[in-house]
Amino acid sequence: MNSKKWDKVATAVLYAVALFIIVILFTLLAYILIQGLPHVTWHFLTSPAKAFTKGGGIGIQLFNSFYLLFLSMLISVPISIGAGIYLAEYAPKNWVTDLLRNAIEILSSLPSVVVGLFGFLVFVLQFGFGFSILSGALALTLFNLPLLTRNVEDSLEAVSFSQVEAGMGLGLSRWTTVLHIILPEALPGIITGMILGAGRVFGEAAALIYTAGQSAPALDFTNWNPFYIASPLNPMRPAETLAVHIWKINSEGIMPDATAVSAGSSAVLVLAVLLFNLAARVIGNRIYKKLTAE
Amino acid sequence: MDPIKESLLKTSKAAKKEKKGKLISEFCIALIIIAVVAIFYFVASKGLATFFTNKINLWDFLTKTDWNPGVKDSHGHPEVGALPMIVGSFGVTFLSAIVATPFAIGTAIFMTEISPKRGYRIMQPVTELLVGIPSVVYGFIGLSVVVPFIRRTFGGSGFGILSGTFVLFVMILPTVTSMSVDALKAVPRHYREASLALGATRWQTIYRVVLRAATPGILTGIVFGMARAFGEALAVQMVIGNAALLPKNLISPASTLTSVLTSGIGNTVMGSLQNNALWSLALLLLLMSLFFNLVVRWIGKRGAVK
């Protein structure tokens, strides 16, 4: 066979490989949605889970997932913006900065189960927070921080240096320049990264099993006082999230409709993550257009 | 003192704000660093206790095959041989990397060389979506599709390293692909032009020029994929069978470091040997992820010299 034929064969194989990947993705999505969506009813989304009988829902788990996501973003967003600003604007070029960057890189490559175990040891036991939303949110923060920081740093670095010069030329301090000129321009990139990070956090379970716990006590949705024990807003209550719920019922669930519940929960989880991805794209574009008056 | 001199000598409002701002940003970075140091300190102090407090021989820990920390063997030593888990972890990691690499490189070549416009526009979101699917969902699909499939095809329970490999294959595929795409994109255009001008076909150019030039970057992607596979906990735990035995073959129930950790740590008492032994596994996991990091750095350095 000559080289021209080989070229044709290779091209065909590469097309086949790409097609294969697309088929995998669509099979996965179709499987999850076809298996899961029939179970997703209003009742399923709002009623509490049942341990031993059929017909349990995922209401509390769904709320826990969103609340935990909200709390962990509340903690990690400001820290990552501050750290990103430091790395992009203030960090001198020397070995200390290299060390900092390496440390962040290592944190981002740690297996999430190790982060979860650390959270268990420190937040749950040492700090005495117990299995709680707060412990979970802190563990998720550790899991999320390095990637968010990297994203903030990259977005800030992408802003042209002439903007910094312009700000400085006006007599503004570095901090003011960053806050009022660089940060707004980098905002679309930062927000896109934050939403993608939120999607990642939403599906995370390994870091939560031993921090936010594996039980979802009944909530009283009429009492929103955060200090009341059954209040949805109480950050000190144990809170099983949707992702943990799927894991839990598949490894030790004894309810008769475990497969149906996990199929439904998987569909909800995947839809939520798809929504986050879509939102990241749309919101990023929209803010960019608005800020640049395109 | 006259007011003008005074205002010139005093720190201005802007300078104060600047100082405060810098302090805030330094505080944030310090928090992250403290977290990293704390993770290493706590996991190491817990994980080393097995060897220093409980006097377990490190060599026995790494090479013995009986994992049953509560039970003592005939010599009166507790049975803490972590080899089955180590073998399981490395087994699924290498196998899934071997399976995923050809597909990932193929897809990456397709995206950058064969169909850089339309193909790229389609495959980019496809890989992003594969990354986005949560690992428990992969585990659930593994449990309800892959495990029964393997049970029907190869017999046995269906749980085992083979199922873990299938699940991890899909999970690391997008990681390796997107990093390979970056590596291929970084190959300068004139390499391709020179090769094509010599009369080489597109495949010859890809195979003999572009892939060779992109090798360090692709290797980095593979190592990242392996790191992800090694650290993945729940998806693997759901399909591997969780038997702390040395796997006889690819379809016998096995376990990995992460699977033993997730199922075990809640059932042991803090400070006991059973618990410390689990923390040693966590330390091993931590050290391995550090090792993968070093490998990436090493490849990067060697690739940069050329």
PDB file of C-alpha atoms in Angstrom, chain A:
ATOM      1  CA  MET A   1       0.000   0.000   0.000  1.00  0.00           C
ATOM      2  CA  ASN A   2       1.395   3.398  -0.825  1.00  0.00           C
ATOM      3  CA  SER A   3       1.468   6.445   1.332  1.00  0.00           C
ATOM      4  CA  LYS A   4      -1.544   8.060  -0.308  1.00  0.00           C
ATOM      5  CA  LYS A   5      -3.704   5.112   0.600  1.00  0.00           C
ATOM      6  CA  TRP A   6      -2.350   5.153   4.143  1.00  0.00           C
ATOM      7  CA  ASP A   7      -3.291   8.780   4.321  1.00  0.00           C
ATOM      8  CA  LYS A   8      -6.870   7.925   3.376  1.00  0.00           C
ATOM      9  CA  VAL A   9      -7.004   5.067   5.870  1.00  0.00           C
ATOM     10  CA  ALA A  10      -5.652   7.237   8.683  1.00  0.00           C
ATOM     11  CA  THR A  11      -8.153   9.975   7.920  1.00  0.00           C
ATOM     12  CA  ALA A  12     -10.990   7.468   7.977  1.00  0.00           C
ATOM     13  CA  VAL A  13      -9.793   6.032  11.298  1.00  0.00           C
ATOM     14  CA  LEU A  14      -9.553   9.494  12.847  1.00  0.00           C
ATOM     15  CA  TYR A  15     -13.088  10.317  11.708  1.00  0.00           C
ATOM     16  CA  ALA A  16     -14.229   7.026  13.229  1.00  0.00           C
ATOM     17  CA  VAL A  17     -12.539   7.818  16.553  1.00  0.00           C
ATOM     18  CA  ALA A  18     -14.143  11.249  16.747  1.00  0.00           C
ATOM     19  CA  LEU A  19     -17.514   9.761  15.865  1.00  0.00           C
ATOM     20  CA  PHE A  20     -17.050   7.101  18.535  1.00  0.00           C
ATOM     21  CA  ILE A  21     -16.510   9.766  21.215  1.00  0.00           C
ATOM     22  CA  ILE A  22     -19.617  11.626  20.092  1.00  0.00           C
ATOM     23  CA  VAL A  23     -21.591   8.386  20.197  1.00  0.00           C
ATOM     24  CA  ILE A  24     -20.347   7.712  23.747  1.00  0.00           C
ATOM     25  CA  LEU A  25     -21.461  11.127  24.933  1.00  0.00           C
ATOM     26  CA  PHE A  26     -24.872  10.919  23.332  1.00  0.00           C
ATOM     27  CA  THR A  27     -25.443   7.382  24.552  1.00  0.00           C
ATOM     28  CA  LEU A  28     -24.539   8.489  28.059  1.00  0.00           C
ATOM     29  CA  LEU A  29     -26.796  11.520  27.981  1.00  0.00           C
ATOM     30  CA  ALA A  30     -29.637   9.620  26.327  1.00  0.00           C
ATOM     31  CA  TYR A  31     -29.350   6.794  28.846  1.00  0.00           C
ATOM     32  CA  ILE A  32     -29.399   9.130  31.833  1.00  0.00           C
ATOM     33  CA  LEU A  33     -32.276  11.228  30.530  1.00  0.00           C
ATOM     34  CA  ILE A  34     -34.420   8.355  29.209  1.00  0.00           C
ATOM     35  CA  GLN A  35     -33.948   6.337  32.383  1.00  0.00           C
ATOM     36  CA  GLY A  36     -34.276   9.273  34.698  1.00  0.00           C
ATOM     37  CA  LEU A  37     -36.686  11.831  33.321  1.00  0.00           C
ATOM     38  CA  PRO A  38     -39.834   9.671  33.638  1.00  0.00           C
ATOM     39  CA  HIS A  39     -39.236   9.636  37.402  1.00  0.00           C
ATOM     40  CA  VAL A  40     -38.762  13.364  37.664  1.00  0.00           C
ATOM     41  CA  THR A  41     -42.088  14.732  38.773  1.00  0.00           C
ATOM     42  CA  TRP A  42     -42.940  17.701  40.941  1.00  0.00           C
ATOM     43  CA  HIS A  43     -43.573  15.275  43.776  1.00  0.00           C
ATOM     44  CA  PHE A  44     -40.115  13.680  43.272  1.00  0.00           C
ATOM     45  CA  LEU A  45     -38.405  17.064  43.309  1.00  0.00           C
ATOM     46  CA  THR A  46     -40.112  18.331  46.426  1.00  0.00           C
ATOM     47  CA  SER A  47     -40.821  15.428  48.765  1.00  0.00           C
ATOM     48  CA  PRO A  48     -38.288  14.090  51.284  1.00  0.00           C
ATOM     49  CA  ALA A  49     -36.418  10.835  50.730  1.00  0.00           C
ATOM     50  CA  LYS A  50     -37.660   7.579  52.206  1.00  0.00           C
ATOM     51  CA  ALA A  51     -35.273   4.979  53.546  1.00  0.00           C
ATOM     52  CA  PHE A  52     -37.301   1.788  53.411  1.00  0.00           C
ATOM     53  CA  THR A  53     -40.336   2.349  51.204  1.00  0.00           C
ATOM     54  CA  LYS A  54     -41.059   3.365  47.657  1.00  0.00           C
ATOM     55  CA  GLY A  55     -41.948   6.820  46.484  1.00  0.00           C
ATOM     56  CA  GLY A  56     -39.251   8.884  48.167  1.00  0.00           C
ATOM     57  CA  GLY A  57     -38.194  12.178  46.630  1.00  0.00           C
ATOM     58  CA  ILE A  58     -35.094  14.310  46.623  1.00  0.00           C
ATOM     59  CA  GLY A  59     -36.491  17.612  47.861  1.00  0.00           C
ATOM     60  CA  ILE A  60     -34.197  18.059  50.830  1.00  0.00           C
ATOM     61  CA  GLN A  61     -31.122  16.809  48.955  1.00  0.00           C
ATOM     62  CA  LEU A  62     -31.792  19.224  46.125  1.00  0.00           C
ATOM     63  CA  PHE A  63     -32.120  22.142  48.524  1.00  0.00           C
ATOM     64  CA  ASN A  64     -28.978  21.028  50.384  1.00  0.00           C
ATOM     65  CA  SER A  65     -27.003  20.916  47.137  1.00  0.00           C
ATOM     66  CA  PHE A  66     -27.936  24.463  46.236  1.00  0.00           C
ATOM     67  CA  TYR A  67     -27.431  25.823  49.744  1.00  0.00           C
ATOM     68  CA  LEU A  68     -24.036  24.150  50.046  1.00  0.00           C
ATOM     69  CA  LEU A  69     -23.060  25.463  46.632  1.00  0.00           C
ATOM     70  CA  PHE A  70     -24.139  28.965  47.648  1.00  0.00           C
ATOM     71  CA  LEU A  71     -22.200  28.883  50.933  1.00  0.00           C
ATOM     72  CA  SER A  72     -19.017  27.472  49.406  1.00  0.00           C
ATOM     73  CA  MET A  73     -19.102  30.033  46.598  1.00  0.00           C
ATOM     74  CA  LEU A  74     -19.675  32.749  49.202  1.00  0.00           C
ATOM     75  CA  ILE A  75     -16.418  31.716  50.870  1.00  0.00           C
ATOM     76  CA  SER A  76     -14.309  30.812  47.853  1.00  0.00           C
ATOM     77  CA  VAL A  77     -15.151  33.635  45.430  1.00  0.00           C
ATOM     78  CA  PRO A  78     -13.694  36.524  47.480  1.00  0.00           C
ATOM     79  CA  ILE A  79     -10.615  34.521  48.494  1.00  0.00           C
ATOM     80  CA  SER A  80      -9.916  33.402  44.939  1.00  0.00           C
ATOM     81  CA  ILE A  81     -10.328  36.934  43.593  1.00  0.00           C
ATOM     82  CA  GLY A  82      -7.926  38.286  46.222  1.00  0.00           C
ATOM     83  CA  ALA A  83      -5.394  35.528  45.584  1.00  0.00           C
ATOM     84  CA  GLY A  84      -5.768  35.904  41.825  1.00  0.00           C
ATOM     85  CA  ILE A  85      -5.147  39.640  42.084  1.00  0.00           C
ATOM     86  CA  TYR A  86      -2.041  38.986  44.132  1.00  0.00           C
ATOM     87  CA  LEU A  87      -0.643  36.482  41.638  1.00  0.00           C
ATOM     88  CA  ALA A  88      -1.490  38.554  38.579  1.00  0.00           C
ATOM     89  CA  GLU A  89      -0.605  42.035  39.828  1.00  0.00           C
ATOM     90  CA  TYR A  90       1.536  42.040  42.962  1.00  0.00           C
ATOM     91  CA  ALA A  91       3.579  38.854  42.947  1.00  0.00           C
ATOM     92  CA  PRO A  92       7.264  39.569  42.281  1.00  0.00           C
ATOM     93  CA  LYS A  93       9.043  37.254  39.889  1.00  0.00           C
ATOM     94  CA  ASN A  94      11.084  35.142  42.276  1.00  0.00           C
ATOM     95  CA  TRP A  95      11.259  31.688  43.809  1.00  0.00           C
ATOM     96  CA  VAL A  96       8.698  32.485  46.494  1.00  0.00           C
ATOM     97  CA  THR A  97       6.091  33.186  43.854  1.00  0.00           C
ATOM     98  CA  ASP A  98       7.043  30.015  42.018  1.00  0.00           C
ATOM     99  CA  LEU A  99       6.573  28.119  45.254  1.00  0.00           C
ATOM    100  CA  LEU A 100       3.152  29.697  45.745  1.00  0.00           C
ATOM    101  CA  ARG A 101       2.101  28.718  42.251  1.00  0.00           C
ATOM    102  CA  ASN A 102       3.369  25.171  42.770  1.00  0.00           C
ATOM    103  CA  ALA A 103       1.446  24.885  46.022  1.00  0.00           C
ATOM    104  CA  ILE A 104      -1.762  25.954  44.280  1.00  0.00           C
ATOM    105  CA  GLU A 105      -1.065  23.515  41.456  1.00  0.00           C
ATOM    106  CA  ILE A 106      -0.613  20.702  43.967  1.00  0.00           C
ATOM    107  CA  LEU A 107      -3.819  21.641  45.772  1.00  0.00           C
ATOM    108  CA  SER A 108      -5.691  21.468  42.489  1.00  0.00           C
ATOM    109  CA  SER A 109      -4.345  18.022  41.709  1.00  0.00           C
ATOM    110  CA  LEU A 110      -5.152  16.481  45.094  1.00  0.00           C
ATOM    111  CA  PRO A 111      -7.770  13.744  44.893  1.00  0.00           C
ATOM    112  CA  SER A 112     -11.054  15.078  46.207  1.00  0.00           C
ATOM    113  CA  VAL A 113     -11.333  12.195  48.654  1.00  0.00           C
ATOM    114  CA  VAL A 114      -8.139  13.400  50.360  1.00  0.00           C
ATOM    115  CA  VAL A 115      -9.611  16.895  50.625  1.00  0.00           C
ATOM    116  CA  GLY A 116     -12.731  15.321  52.105  1.00  0.00           C
ATOM    117  CA  LEU A 117     -10.729  13.356  54.661  1.00  0.00           C
ATOM    118  CA  PHE A 118      -8.791  16.459  55.634  1.00  0.00           C
ATOM    119  CA  GLY A 119     -12.102  18.259  56.077  1.00  0.00           C
ATOM    120  CA  PHE A 120     -13.338  15.398  58.228  1.00  0.00           C
ATOM    121  CA  LEU A 121     -10.249  15.535  60.421  1.00  0.00           C
ATOM    122  CA  VAL A 122      -9.994  19.295  60.779  1.00  0.00           C
ATOM    123  CA  PHE A 123     -13.425  20.868  60.315  1.00  0.00           C
ATOM    124  CA  VAL A 124     -15.603  18.036  61.614  1.00  0.00           C
ATOM    125  CA  LEU A 125     -13.442  16.779  64.479  1.00  0.00           C
ATOM    126  CA  GLN A 126     -10.836  19.406  65.458  1.00  0.00           C
ATOM    127  CA  PHE A 127     -13.008  22.488  65.005  1.00  0.00           C
ATOM    128  CA  GLY A 128     -16.026  20.573  66.275  1.00  0.00           C
ATOM    129  CA  PHE A 129     -18.342  21.648  63.458  1.00  0.00           C
ATOM    130  CA  GLY A 130     -19.588  18.052  63.168  1.00  0.00           C
ATOM    131  CA  PHE A 131     -21.141  16.724  60.013  1.00  0.00           C
ATOM    132  CA  SER A 132     -22.552  20.007  58.831  1.00  0.00           C
ATOM    133  CA  ILE A 133     -23.122  22.244  55.863  1.00  0.00           C
ATOM    134  CA  LEU A 134     -20.358  24.487  57.174  1.00  0.00           C
ATOM    135  CA  SER A 135     -17.785  21.659  57.166  1.00  0.00           C
ATOM    136  CA  GLY A 136     -18.943  20.652  53.708  1.00  0.00           C
ATOM    137  CA  ALA A 137     -18.741  24.193  52.393  1.00  0.00           C
ATOM    138  CA  LEU A 138     -15.198  24.600  53.746  1.00  0.00           C
ATOM    139  CA  ALA A 139     -14.086  21.303  52.180  1.00  0.00           C
ATOM    140  CA  LEU A 140     -15.617  22.296  48.867  1.00  0.00           C
ATOM    141  CA  THR A 141     -13.849  25.638  49.151  1.00  0.00           C
ATOM    142  CA  LEU A 142     -10.495  23.865  49.376  1.00  0.00           C
ATOM    143  CA  PHE A 143     -11.469  21.762  46.395  1.00  0.00           C
ATOM    144  CA  ASN A 144     -12.593  24.764  44.378  1.00  0.00           C
ATOM    145  CA  LEU A 145     -10.071  27.468  45.379  1.00  0.00           C
ATOM    146  CA  PRO A 146      -7.065  26.515  43.231  1.00  0.00           C
ATOM    147  CA  LEU A 147      -9.087  26.303  40.029  1.00  0.00           C
ATOM    148  CA  LEU A 148     -10.941  29.555  40.695  1.00  0.00           C
ATOM    149  CA  THR A 149      -7.699  31.320  41.603  1.00  0.00           C
ATOM    150  CA  ARG A 150      -6.077  30.124  38.408  1.00  0.00           C
ATOM    151  CA  ASN A 151      -9.092  31.301  36.455  1.00  0.00           C
ATOM    152  CA  VAL A 152      -9.037  34.759  38.067  1.00  0.00           C
ATOM    153  CA  GLU A 153      -5.301  35.074  37.480  1.00  0.00           C
ATOM    154  CA  ASP A 154      -5.597  34.068  33.816  1.00  0.00           C
ATOM    155  CA  SER A 155      -8.499  36.438  33.236  1.00  0.00           C
ATOM    156  CA  LEU A 156      -6.597  39.333  34.847  1.00  0.00           C
ATOM    157  CA  GLU A 157      -3.426  38.579  32.893  1.00  0.00           C
ATOM    158  CA  ALA A 158      -5.380  38.563  29.652  1.00  0.00           C
ATOM    159  CA  VAL A 159      -6.167  42.265  30.113  1.00  0.00           C
ATOM    160  CA  SER A 160      -3.804  44.341  28.010  1.00  0.00           C
ATOM    161  CA  PHE A 161      -0.973  46.010  29.907  1.00  0.00           C
ATOM    162  CA  SER A 162      -1.807  49.344  28.314  1.00  0.00           C
ATOM    163  CA  GLN A 163      -4.864  49.424  30.585  1.00  0.00           C
ATOM    164  CA  VAL A 164      -2.609  49.210  33.620  1.00  0.00           C
ATOM    165  CA  GLU A 165      -0.413  51.936  32.181  1.00  0.00           C
ATOM    166  CA  ALA A 166      -3.457  54.105  31.525  1.00  0.00           C
ATOM    167  CA  GLY A 167      -4.632  53.699  35.098  1.00  0.00           C
ATOM    168  CA  MET A 168      -1.217  54.413  36.537  1.00  0.00           C
ATOM    169  CA  GLY A 169      -0.823  57.355  34.173  1.00  0.00           C
ATOM    170  CA  LEU A 170      -3.917  58.893  35.691  1.00  0.00           C
ATOM    171  CA  GLY A 171      -2.221  58.727  39.061  1.00  0.00           C
ATOM    172  CA  LEU A 172      -4.301  55.865  40.381  1.00  0.00           C
ATOM    173  CA  SER A 173      -2.734  53.429  42.787  1.00  0.00           C
ATOM    174  CA  ARG A 174      -2.188  49.853  41.718  1.00  0.00           C
ATOM    175  CA  TRP A 175      -5.110  48.628  43.837  1.00  0.00           C
ATOM    176  CA  THR A 176      -7.506  51.214  42.439  1.00  0.00           C
ATOM    177  CA  THR A 177      -6.359  50.391  38.914  1.00  0.00           C
ATOM    178  CA  VAL A 178      -6.991  46.723  39.491  1.00  0.00           C
ATOM    179  CA  LEU A 179     -10.328  47.266  41.186  1.00  0.00           C
ATOM    180  CA  HIS A 180     -11.796  49.789  38.761  1.00  0.00           C
ATOM    181  CA  ILE A 181     -10.097  49.088  35.428  1.00  0.00           C
ATOM    182  CA  ILE A 182      -8.634  45.583  35.225  1.00  0.00           C
ATOM    183  CA  LEU A 183     -11.232  43.669  37.207  1.00  0.00           C
ATOM    184  CA  PRO A 184     -14.249  44.972  35.261  1.00  0.00           C
ATOM    185  CA  GLU A 185     -12.617  44.076  31.973  1.00  0.00           C
ATOM    186  CA  ALA A 186     -11.699  40.616  33.210  1.00  0.00           C
ATOM    187  CA  LEU A 187     -15.159  40.066  34.700  1.00  0.00           C
ATOM    188  CA  PRO A 188     -16.719  38.012  31.872  1.00  0.00           C
ATOM    189  CA  GLY A 189     -13.886  35.488  32.030  1.00  0.00           C
ATOM    190  CA  ILE A 190     -14.026  35.385  35.820  1.00  0.00           C
ATOM    191  CA  ILE A 191     -17.784  34.874  35.900  1.00  0.00           C
ATOM    192  CA  THR A 192     -17.615  32.119  33.278  1.00  0.00           C
ATOM    193  CA  GLY A 193     -14.993  30.363  35.379  1.00  0.00           C
ATOM    194  CA  MET A 194     -17.064  30.789  38.549  1.00  0.00           C
ATOM    195  CA  ILE A 195     -20.153  29.249  36.963  1.00  0.00           C
ATOM    196  CA  LEU A 196     -18.143  26.327  35.593  1.00  0.00           C
ATOM    197  CA  GLY A 197     -16.654  25.901  39.072  1.00  0.00           C
ATOM    198  CA  ALA A 198     -20.157  25.935  40.506  1.00  0.00           C
ATOM    199  CA  GLY A 199     -21.115  23.107  38.162  1.00  0.00           C
ATOM    200  CA  ARG A 200     -18.121  21.117  39.331  1.00  0.00           C
ATOM    201  CA  VAL A 201     -18.966  21.719  42.987  1.00  0.00           C
ATOM    202  CA  PHE A 202     -22.593  20.794  42.401  1.00  0.00           C
ATOM    203  CA  GLY A 203     -21.660  17.305  41.231  1.00  0.00           C
ATOM    204  CA  GLU A 204     -18.926  16.704  43.798  1.00  0.00           C
ATOM    205  CA  ALA A 205     -19.566  13.961  46.312  1.00  0.00           C
ATOM    206  CA  ALA A 206     -16.282  12.417  47.474  1.00  0.00           C
ATOM    207  CA  ALA A 207     -15.285  15.532  49.414  1.00  0.00           C
ATOM    208  CA  LEU A 208     -18.705  15.709  51.073  1.00  0.00           C
ATOM    209  CA  ILE A 209     -19.373  12.188  52.330  1.00  0.00           C
ATOM    210  CA  TYR A 210     -17.373  12.761  55.503  1.00  0.00           C
ATOM    211  CA  THR A 211     -17.854  16.498  55.870  1.00  0.00           C
ATOM    212  CA  ALA A 212     -21.468  17.386  55.101  1.00  0.00           C
ATOM    213  CA  GLY A 213     -22.552  13.918  56.108  1.00  0.00           C
ATOM    214  CA  GLN A 214     -24.769  11.282  54.631  1.00  0.00           C
ATOM    215  CA  SER A 215     -28.044  12.032  56.317  1.00  0.00           C
ATOM    216  CA  ALA A 216     -30.736  14.520  55.479  1.00  0.00           C
ATOM    217  CA  PRO A 217     -32.868  15.250  58.554  1.00  0.00           C
ATOM    218  CA  ALA A 218     -36.326  16.598  57.922  1.00  0.00           C
ATOM    219  CA  LEU A 219     -36.460  20.339  57.397  1.00  0.00           C
ATOM    220  CA  ASP A 220     -39.122  22.779  58.438  1.00  0.00           C
ATOM    221  CA  PHE A 221     -39.548  25.004  55.411  1.00  0.00           C
ATOM    222  CA  THR A 222     -41.663  27.469  57.367  1.00  0.00           C
ATOM    223  CA  ASN A 223     -38.943  28.489  59.791  1.00  0.00           C
ATOM    224  CA  TRP A 224     -36.087  30.359  58.140  1.00  0.00           C
ATOM    225  CA  ASN A 225     -34.299  31.355  61.326  1.00  0.00           C
ATOM    226  CA  PRO A 226     -30.737  30.085  60.726  1.00  0.00           C
ATOM    227  CA  PHE A 227     -30.299  29.189  64.403  1.00  0.00           C
ATOM    228  CA  TYR A 228     -33.315  26.903  64.570  1.00  0.00           C
ATOM    229  CA  ILE A 229     -32.173  23.283  64.316  1.00  0.00           C
ATOM    230  CA  ALA A 230     -34.576  22.172  61.565  1.00  0.00           C
ATOM    231  CA  SER A 231     -34.347  25.422  59.645  1.00  0.00           C
ATOM    232  CA  PRO A 232     -33.283  25.039  56.018  1.00  0.00           C
ATOM    233  CA  LEU A 233     -30.758  27.842  56.532  1.00  0.00           C
ATOM    234  CA  ASN A 234     -29.072  26.371  59.602  1.00  0.00           C
ATOM    235  CA  PRO A 235     -25.440  25.830  58.525  1.00  0.00           C
ATOM    236  CA  MET A 236     -24.698  23.455  61.406  1.00  0.00           C
ATOM    237  CA  ARG A 237     -27.066  20.669  60.374  1.00  0.00           C
ATOM    238  CA  PRO A 238     -25.906  17.565  58.510  1.00  0.00           C
ATOM    239  CA  ALA A 239     -26.830  17.780  54.863  1.00  0.00           C
ATOM    240  CA  GLU A 240     -26.699  15.018  52.316  1.00  0.00           C
ATOM    241  CA  THR A 241     -26.493  16.502  48.838  1.00  0.00           C
ATOM    242  CA  LEU A 242     -27.942  15.103  45.645  1.00  0.00           C
ATOM    243  CA  ALA A 243     -24.607  13.659  44.466  1.00  0.00           C
ATOM    244  CA  VAL A 244     -23.969  12.011  47.830  1.00  0.00           C
ATOM    245  CA  HIS A 245     -27.533  10.682  47.781  1.00  0.00           C
ATOM    246  CA  ILE A 246     -26.917   8.898  44.466  1.00  0.00           C
ATOM    247  CA  TRP A 247     -23.760   7.335  45.843  1.00  0.00           C
ATOM    248  CA  LYS A 248     -25.406   6.384  49.093  1.00  0.00           C
ATOM    249  CA  ILE A 249     -28.453   4.638  47.688  1.00  0.00           C
ATOM    250  CA  ASN A 250     -26.313   2.762  45.205  1.00  0.00           C
ATOM    251  CA  SER A 251     -23.834   1.472  47.731  1.00  0.00           C
ATOM    252  CA  GLU A 252     -26.035   0.829  50.741  1.00  0.00           C
ATOM    253  CA  GLY A 253     -29.571   1.813  49.818  1.00  0.00           C
ATOM    254  CA  ILE A 254     -32.313  -0.594  50.799  1.00  0.00           C
ATOM    255  CA  MET A 255     -35.352   1.164  49.403  1.00  0.00           C
ATOM    256  CA  PRO A 256     -37.141  -0.943  46.788  1.00  0.00           C
ATOM    257  CA  ASP A 257     -37.015   1.740  44.107  1.00  0.00           C
ATOM    258  CA  ALA A 258     -33.319   2.618  44.522  1.00  0.00           C
ATOM    259  CA  THR A 259     -32.601   2.349  40.800  1.00  0.00           C
ATOM    260  CA  ALA A 260     -35.498   4.602  39.895  1.00  0.00           C
ATOM    261  CA  VAL A 261     -34.529   7.176  42.510  1.00  0.00           C
ATOM    262  CA  SER A 262     -30.887   7.207  41.444  1.00  0.00           C
ATOM    263  CA  ALA A 263     -31.844   7.390  37.776  1.00  0.00           C
ATOM    264  CA  GLY A 264     -34.087  10.359  38.493  1.00  0.00           C
ATOM    265  CA  SER A 265     -31.458  12.028  40.683  1.00  0.00           C
ATOM    266  CA  SER A 266     -28.776  11.457  38.030  1.00  0.00           C
ATOM    267  CA  ALA A 267     -30.991  13.073  35.418  1.00  0.00           C
ATOM    268  CA  VAL A 268     -31.564  16.096  37.663  1.00  0.00           C
ATOM    269  CA  LEU A 269     -27.853  16.338  38.451  1.00  0.00           C
ATOM    270  CA  VAL A 270     -26.799  16.110  34.816  1.00  0.00           C
ATOM    271  CA  LEU A 271     -29.437  18.625  33.747  1.00  0.00           C
ATOM    272  CA  ALA A 272     -28.227  21.025  36.425  1.00  0.00           C
ATOM    273  CA  VAL A 273     -24.632  20.664  35.284  1.00  0.00           C
ATOM    274  CA  LEU A 274     -25.648  21.158  31.638  1.00  0.00           C
ATOM    275  CA  LEU A 275     -27.537  24.254  32.714  1.00  0.00           C
ATOM    276  CA  PHE A 276     -24.456  25.576  34.510  1.00  0.00           C
ATOM    277  CA  ASN A 277     -22.359  25.021  31.392  1.00  0.00           C
ATOM    278  CA  LEU A 278     -24.889  26.747  29.196  1.00  0.00           C
ATOM    279  CA  ALA A 279     -25.268  29.618  31.651  1.00  0.00           C
ATOM    280  CA  ALA A 280     -21.507  30.073  31.770  1.00  0.00           C
ATOM    281  CA  ARG A 281     -21.421  30.527  28.027  1.00  0.00           C
ATOM    282  CA  VAL A 282     -24.470  32.779  27.723  1.00  0.00           C
ATOM    283  CA  ILE A 283     -23.809  34.986  30.736  1.00  0.00           C
ATOM    284  CA  GLY A 284     -20.130  35.356  29.872  1.00  0.00           C
ATOM    285  CA  ASN A 285     -20.974  36.494  26.351  1.00  0.00           C
ATOM    286  CA  ARG A 286     -23.719  38.827  27.496  1.00  0.00           C
ATOM    287  CA  ILE A 287     -21.604  40.568  30.118  1.00  0.00           C
ATOM    288  CA  TYR A 288     -18.773  40.890  27.643  1.00  0.00           C
ATOM    289  CA  LYS A 289     -21.077  42.542  25.128  1.00  0.00           C
ATOM    290  CA  LYS A 290     -22.510  44.876  27.731  1.00  0.00           C
ATOM    291  CA  LEU A 291     -19.145  45.940  29.121  1.00  0.00           C
ATOM    292  CA  THR A 292     -17.472  46.412  25.769  1.00  0.00           C
ATOM    293  CA  ALA A 293     -20.564  48.072  24.237  1.00  0.00           C
ATOM    294  CA  GLU A 294     -20.296  45.813  21.206  1.00  0.00           C
TER     295      GLU A 294
END
